Short mmCIF file of C-alpha atoms in Angstrom, two decimals:
data_model
loop_
_atom_site.label_atom_id
_atom_site.label_comp_id
_atom_site.label_asym_id
_atom_site.label_seq_id
_atom_site.Cartn_x
_atom_site.Cartn_y
_atom_site.Cartn_z
CA MET A 266 69.41 139.85 47.56
CA SER A 267 66.29 138.16 47.28
CA SER A 268 62.81 139.82 46.94
CA PRO A 269 60.32 140.12 49.79
CA ASP A 270 57.64 137.47 49.94
CA PRO A 271 54.63 139.50 48.82
CA THR A 272 52.31 137.25 51.04
CA GLY A 273 54.45 137.65 54.02
CA ALA A 274 55.79 140.24 56.36
CA VAL A 275 58.58 142.54 55.70
CA VAL A 276 60.52 144.40 58.38
CA THR A 277 62.55 147.34 57.76
CA PRO A 278 64.96 148.97 60.32
CA CYS A 279 65.11 152.72 59.90
CA GLU A 280 68.33 154.30 60.64
CA ASP A 281 67.99 155.88 64.29
CA GLY A 282 64.39 155.00 64.36
CA PRO A 283 61.79 152.20 64.68
CA LEU A 284 61.29 148.84 62.88
CA LEU A 285 58.63 149.11 60.30
CA LEU A 286 56.45 146.10 59.65
CA ARG A 287 54.53 145.69 56.59
CA GLY A 288 52.47 143.03 54.74
CA ASN A 289 50.48 139.89 56.53
CA PHE A 290 51.54 139.96 60.04
CA THR A 291 50.10 139.32 63.64
CA LEU A 292 51.33 140.85 66.64
CA VAL A 293 51.08 138.88 69.89
CA THR A 294 51.79 139.40 73.75
CA GLN A 295 54.38 137.04 75.12
CA ASP A 296 51.12 135.29 76.52
CA GLY A 297 49.86 134.86 73.07
CA GLU A 298 47.26 137.79 73.19
CA THR A 299 46.82 139.53 69.83
CA ILE A 300 47.54 143.05 69.67
CA GLU A 301 45.57 144.83 67.07
CA PRO A 302 47.80 147.12 65.00
CA GLY A 303 45.07 149.13 63.59
CA ARG A 304 46.74 149.29 60.17
CA ALA A 305 48.53 147.49 57.53
CA THR A 306 52.09 149.11 58.38
CA VAL A 307 53.01 149.72 61.90
CA ALA A 308 56.30 151.29 63.27
CA LEU A 309 57.73 149.33 66.09
CA CYS A 310 59.74 150.83 68.97
CA ARG A 311 63.40 150.04 68.89
CA CYS A 312 64.72 152.64 71.42
CA GLY A 313 62.54 151.20 74.44
CA LYS A 314 61.18 154.51 75.40
CA SER A 315 58.09 154.69 73.49
CA ALA A 316 54.75 155.67 75.95
CA ILE A 317 52.69 153.25 73.48
CA LYS A 318 54.96 150.17 73.18
CA PRO A 319 55.36 148.18 71.19
CA PHE A 320 54.40 150.94 68.86
CA CYS A 321 56.76 153.80 68.20
CA ASP A 322 55.64 157.26 69.26
CA GLY A 323 58.70 159.38 68.16
CA THR A 324 60.50 159.66 71.46
CA HIS A 325 63.43 158.15 69.89
CA LYS A 326 64.26 161.71 68.22
CA VAL A 327 63.89 163.41 71.72
CA ILE A 328 66.30 161.02 73.22
CA GLY A 329 68.88 160.83 70.62
CA PHE A 330 68.52 157.19 69.78
CA ARG A 331 71.01 156.15 67.48
CA ALA A 332 71.14 152.49 65.45
CA PRO A 333 72.02 151.51 61.94
CA SER A 334 69.50 150.45 59.29
CA SER A 335 71.88 147.56 58.49
CA ARG A 336 73.27 144.71 60.67
CA ALA A 337 76.06 146.20 63.03
CA GLY A 338 79.52 145.71 61.51
CA SER A 339 78.39 145.17 58.19
#
C-alpha cells in the first residue's frame, strides 16, 4: 500500500457512512461551478438522502444505509 500524496486529496469511505475528503481539493458541479466546502475536510453523502448534498447530514444513520469501507468483494 502506498502512502497518500500530502499535496493531494485523500478520500476515505467510511463503513455505512459518507466519503471523507481531506487535503487539497476543489468541488465543482457538473456545470463546472465551484462548490465552496467551507473547511479542509468534508463528508460527502454516499446514501443519496442528505438534505445538503453533496455534503453528508447524517441521514445515512436514520435510514440504515449500509456500505463497506473497502471495495466490495475485497
